[in-house]
Amino acid sequence: DIFRRSHEGHFTFVSRADDMINCGGEKVAPVEVEMLLERHPAIAQASVVPVPDDTKGQKPVAFVVLKAGSVATEDDIRNFTLSNGPAFAHPRHVKFVAELPLAGPNKIDRNALKAVAEREWASRPE
């Protein structure tokens, strides 16, 4: 598991080690990108998964559920993450979905999302 230590010395659980995305040598915690995405005023929910990339090894991509009545484009979302987070962590592609698939008790089915992401974006240019 991955933990982050605050300036006060408190530890916070960030992500499981096996969820980490290795993008060109940089470690990207999907949960951190998801929290960033969910700060966007149009986004209700987000999930970030890796896809294989010939150059970077892996790259993050996002599945996004918009708030009712909200409008956003893939460029809006990517620019928001580039402006508010580290460049290496921004989702290279964004797919808008009505809802995120669930596996079990309200747990997002990341394997289903990874399968969709690999079909759509694996080794595709950014």
PDB file of N, CA, C and O in Angstrom, residues 47-52 58-59 61-63 95 97 100-101 108-124:
ATOM      1  N   SER A  47     -12.868   7.681 -12.730  1.00  0.00           N
ATOM      2  CA  SER A  47     -12.011   6.537 -12.460  1.00  0.00           C
ATOM      3  C   SER A  47     -10.853   6.576 -13.462  1.00  0.00           C
ATOM      4  O   SER A  47     -11.062   6.845 -14.649  1.00  0.00           O
ATOM      5  N   VAL A  48      -9.660   6.336 -12.965  1.00  0.00           N
ATOM      6  CA  VAL A  48      -8.450   6.387 -13.797  1.00  0.00           C
ATOM      7  C   VAL A  48      -7.807   5.011 -13.804  1.00  0.00           C
ATOM      8  O   VAL A  48      -7.638   4.391 -12.750  1.00  0.00           O
ATOM      9  N   VAL A  49      -7.467   4.540 -14.999  1.00  0.00           N
ATOM     10  CA  VAL A  49      -6.816   3.238 -15.159  1.00  0.00           C
ATOM     11  C   VAL A  49      -5.642   3.393 -16.129  1.00  0.00           C
ATOM     12  O   VAL A  49      -5.592   4.331 -16.905  1.00  0.00           O
ATOM     13  N   PRO A  50      -4.701   2.443 -16.082  1.00  0.00           N
ATOM     14  CA  PRO A  50      -3.573   2.501 -17.014  1.00  0.00           C
ATOM     15  C   PRO A  50      -3.894   1.779 -18.319  1.00  0.00           C
ATOM     16  O   PRO A  50      -4.711   0.856 -18.351  1.00  0.00           O
ATOM     17  N   VAL A  51      -3.238   2.229 -19.386  1.00  0.00           N
ATOM     18  CA  VAL A  51      -3.212   1.455 -20.622  1.00  0.00           C
ATOM     19  C   VAL A  51      -1.757   1.346 -21.046  1.00  0.00           C
ATOM     20  O   VAL A  51      -0.951   2.233 -20.764  1.00  0.00           O
ATOM     21  N   PRO A  52      -1.401   0.240 -21.694  1.00  0.00           N
ATOM     22  CA  PRO A  52      -0.024   0.092 -22.166  1.00  0.00           C
ATOM     23  C   PRO A  52       0.326   1.175 -23.190  1.00  0.00           C
ATOM     24  O   PRO A  52      -0.531   1.610 -23.964  1.00  0.00           O
ATOM     25  N   GLN A  58       3.231   2.794 -19.558  1.00  0.00           N
ATOM     26  CA  GLN A  58       1.799   2.908 -19.284  1.00  0.00           C
ATOM     27  C   GLN A  58       1.440   4.379 -19.336  1.00  0.00           C
ATOM     28  O   GLN A  58       2.295   5.246 -19.149  1.00  0.00           O
ATOM     29  N   LYS A  59       0.160   4.647 -19.568  1.00  0.00           N
ATOM     30  CA  LYS A  59      -0.325   6.018 -19.485  1.00  0.00           C
ATOM     31  C   LYS A  59      -1.702   6.007 -18.830  1.00  0.00           C
ATOM     32  O   LYS A  59      -2.473   5.067 -19.003  1.00  0.00           O
ATOM     33  N   VAL A  61      -5.562   6.950 -18.274  1.00  0.00           N
ATOM     34  CA  VAL A  61      -6.744   7.386 -19.016  1.00  0.00           C
ATOM     35  C   VAL A  61      -7.901   7.460 -18.021  1.00  0.00           C
ATOM     36  O   VAL A  61      -7.893   6.790 -16.999  1.00  0.00           O
ATOM     37  N   ALA A  62      -8.888   8.296 -18.329  1.00  0.00           N
ATOM     38  CA  ALA A  62      -9.965   8.529 -17.368  1.00  0.00           C
ATOM     39  C   ALA A  62     -11.332   8.209 -17.947  1.00  0.00           C
ATOM     40  O   ALA A  62     -11.595   8.451 -19.129  1.00  0.00           O
ATOM     41  N   PHE A  63     -12.176   7.684 -17.089  1.00  0.00           N
ATOM     42  CA  PHE A  63     -13.597   7.498 -17.368  1.00  0.00           C
ATOM     43  C   PHE A  63     -14.317   8.482 -16.457  1.00  0.00           C
ATOM     44  O   PHE A  63     -14.067   8.498 -15.236  1.00  0.00           O
ATOM     45  N   LYS A  95     -12.946   9.363 -21.469  1.00  0.00           N
ATOM     46  CA  LYS A  95     -14.183   8.794 -22.023  1.00  0.00           C
ATOM     47  C   LYS A  95     -15.319   9.175 -21.088  1.00  0.00           C
ATOM     48  O   LYS A  95     -15.258   8.924 -19.890  1.00  0.00           O
ATOM     49  N   VAL A  97     -18.924   8.629 -19.662  1.00  0.00           N
ATOM     50  CA  VAL A  97     -19.844   7.501 -19.495  1.00  0.00           C
ATOM     51  C   VAL A  97     -21.011   7.934 -18.612  1.00  0.00           C
ATOM     52  O   VAL A  97     -20.900   8.870 -17.818  1.00  0.00           O
ATOM     53  N   LEU A 100     -20.216   4.441 -13.956  1.00  0.00           N
ATOM     54  CA  LEU A 100     -19.049   3.557 -13.882  1.00  0.00           C
ATOM     55  C   LEU A 100     -19.526   2.156 -13.516  1.00  0.00           C
ATOM     56  O   LEU A 100     -20.421   2.007 -12.678  1.00  0.00           O
ATOM     57  N   PRO A 101     -18.942   1.115 -14.143  1.00  0.00           N
ATOM     58  CA  PRO A 101     -19.369  -0.257 -13.839  1.00  0.00           C
ATOM     59  C   PRO A 101     -18.967  -0.645 -12.416  1.00  0.00           C
ATOM     60  O   PRO A 101     -17.912  -0.229 -11.928  1.00  0.00           O
ATOM     61  N   ILE A 108     -15.877   0.147  -7.846  1.00  0.00           N
ATOM     62  CA  ILE A 108     -15.730   0.319  -9.292  1.00  0.00           C
ATOM     63  C   ILE A 108     -14.982  -0.866  -9.877  1.00  0.00           C
ATOM     64  O   ILE A 108     -13.951  -1.291  -9.355  1.00  0.00           O
ATOM     65  N   ASP A 109     -15.494  -1.384 -10.982  1.00  0.00           N
ATOM     66  CA  ASP A 109     -14.886  -2.531 -11.665  1.00  0.00           C
ATOM     67  C   ASP A 109     -13.750  -2.031 -12.566  1.00  0.00           C
ATOM     68  O   ASP A 109     -13.938  -1.770 -13.747  1.00  0.00           O
ATOM     69  N   ARG A 110     -12.572  -1.888 -11.980  1.00  0.00           N
ATOM     70  CA  ARG A 110     -11.414  -1.374 -12.727  1.00  0.00           C
ATOM     71  C   ARG A 110     -10.989  -2.323 -13.853  1.00  0.00           C
ATOM     72  O   ARG A 110     -10.479  -1.876 -14.872  1.00  0.00           O
ATOM     73  N   ASN A 111     -11.191  -3.618 -13.662  1.00  0.00           N
ATOM     74  CA  ASN A 111     -10.822  -4.560 -14.723  1.00  0.00           C
ATOM     75  C   ASN A 111     -11.674  -4.343 -15.963  1.00  0.00           C
ATOM     76  O   ASN A 111     -11.173  -4.413 -17.091  1.00  0.00           O
ATOM     77  N   ALA A 112     -12.954  -4.078 -15.785  1.00  0.00           N
ATOM     78  CA  ALA A 112     -13.828  -3.795 -16.928  1.00  0.00           C
ATOM     79  C   ALA A 112     -13.383  -2.503 -17.619  1.00  0.00           C
ATOM     80  O   ALA A 112     -13.340  -2.436 -18.848  1.00  0.00           O
ATOM     81  N   LEU A 113     -13.026  -1.500 -16.830  1.00  0.00           N
ATOM     82  CA  LEU A 113     -12.565  -0.235 -17.415  1.00  0.00           C
ATOM     83  C   LEU A 113     -11.236  -0.411 -18.138  1.00  0.00           C
ATOM     84  O   LEU A 113     -11.026   0.151 -19.210  1.00  0.00           O
ATOM     85  N   LYS A 114     -10.328  -1.201 -17.552  1.00  0.00           N
ATOM     86  CA  LYS A 114      -9.042  -1.461 -18.222  1.00  0.00           C
ATOM     87  C   LYS A 114      -9.252  -2.143 -19.564  1.00  0.00           C
ATOM     88  O   LYS A 114      -8.573  -1.823 -20.549  1.00  0.00           O
ATOM     89  N   ALA A 115     -10.186  -3.084 -19.641  1.00  0.00           N
ATOM     90  CA  ALA A 115     -10.455  -3.787 -20.897  1.00  0.00           C
ATOM     91  C   ALA A 115     -10.953  -2.814 -21.958  1.00  0.00           C
ATOM     92  O   ALA A 115     -10.504  -2.845 -23.112  1.00  0.00           O
ATOM     93  N   VAL A 116     -11.860  -1.924 -21.580  1.00  0.00           N
ATOM     94  CA  VAL A 116     -12.362  -0.918 -22.527  1.00  0.00           C
ATOM     95  C   VAL A 116     -11.220   0.004 -22.938  1.00  0.00           C
ATOM     96  O   VAL A 116     -11.040   0.300 -24.123  1.00  0.00           O
ATOM     97  N   ALA A 117     -10.437   0.461 -21.974  1.00  0.00           N
ATOM     98  CA  ALA A 117      -9.332   1.378 -22.261  1.00  0.00           C
ATOM     99  C   ALA A 117      -8.315   0.762 -23.209  1.00  0.00           C
ATOM    100  O   ALA A 117      -7.845   1.410 -24.143  1.00  0.00           O
ATOM    101  N   GLU A 118      -7.981  -0.504 -22.984  1.00  0.00           N
ATOM    102  CA  GLU A 118      -7.000  -1.156 -23.857  1.00  0.00           C
ATOM    103  C   GLU A 118      -7.524  -1.306 -25.277  1.00  0.00           C
ATOM    104  O   GLU A 118      -6.775  -1.147 -26.234  1.00  0.00           O
ATOM    105  N   ARG A 119      -8.809  -1.615 -25.418  1.00  0.00           N
ATOM    106  CA  ARG A 119      -9.391  -1.706 -26.765  1.00  0.00           C
ATOM    107  C   ARG A 119      -9.352  -0.370 -27.482  1.00  0.00           C
ATOM    108  O   ARG A 119      -9.095  -0.284 -28.675  1.00  0.00           O
ATOM    109  N   GLU A 120      -9.607   0.700 -26.757  1.00  0.00           N
ATOM    110  CA  GLU A 120      -9.717   2.012 -27.380  1.00  0.00           C
ATOM    111  C   GLU A 120      -8.400   2.760 -27.519  1.00  0.00           C
ATOM    112  O   GLU A 120      -8.228   3.491 -28.485  1.00  0.00           O
ATOM    113  N   TRP A 121      -7.492   2.613 -26.543  1.00  0.00           N
ATOM    114  CA  TRP A 121      -6.359   3.512 -26.520  1.00  0.00           C
ATOM    115  C   TRP A 121      -4.970   2.897 -26.427  1.00  0.00           C
ATOM    116  O   TRP A 121      -3.978   3.630 -26.490  1.00  0.00           O
ATOM    117  N   ALA A 122      -4.824   1.614 -26.245  1.00  0.00           N
ATOM    118  CA  ALA A 122      -3.489   1.036 -26.085  1.00  0.00           C
ATOM    119  C   ALA A 122      -2.609   1.385 -27.285  1.00  0.00           C
ATOM    120  O   ALA A 122      -2.999   1.197 -28.428  1.00  0.00           O
ATOM    121  N   SER A 123      -1.458   1.947 -26.998  1.00  0.00           N
ATOM    122  CA  SER A 123      -0.442   2.307 -27.990  1.00  0.00           C
ATOM    123  C   SER A 123      -0.926   3.304 -29.035  1.00  0.00           C
ATOM    124  O   SER A 123      -0.310   3.458 -30.076  1.00  0.00           O
ATOM    125  N   ARG A 124      -2.018   3.986 -28.757  1.00  0.00           N
ATOM    126  CA  ARG A 124      -2.474   5.077 -29.622  1.00  0.00           C
ATOM    127  C   ARG A 124      -1.774   6.348 -29.206  1.00  0.00           C
ATOM    128  O   ARG A 124      -1.558   6.585 -28.028  1.00  0.00           O
TER     129      ARG A 124
END
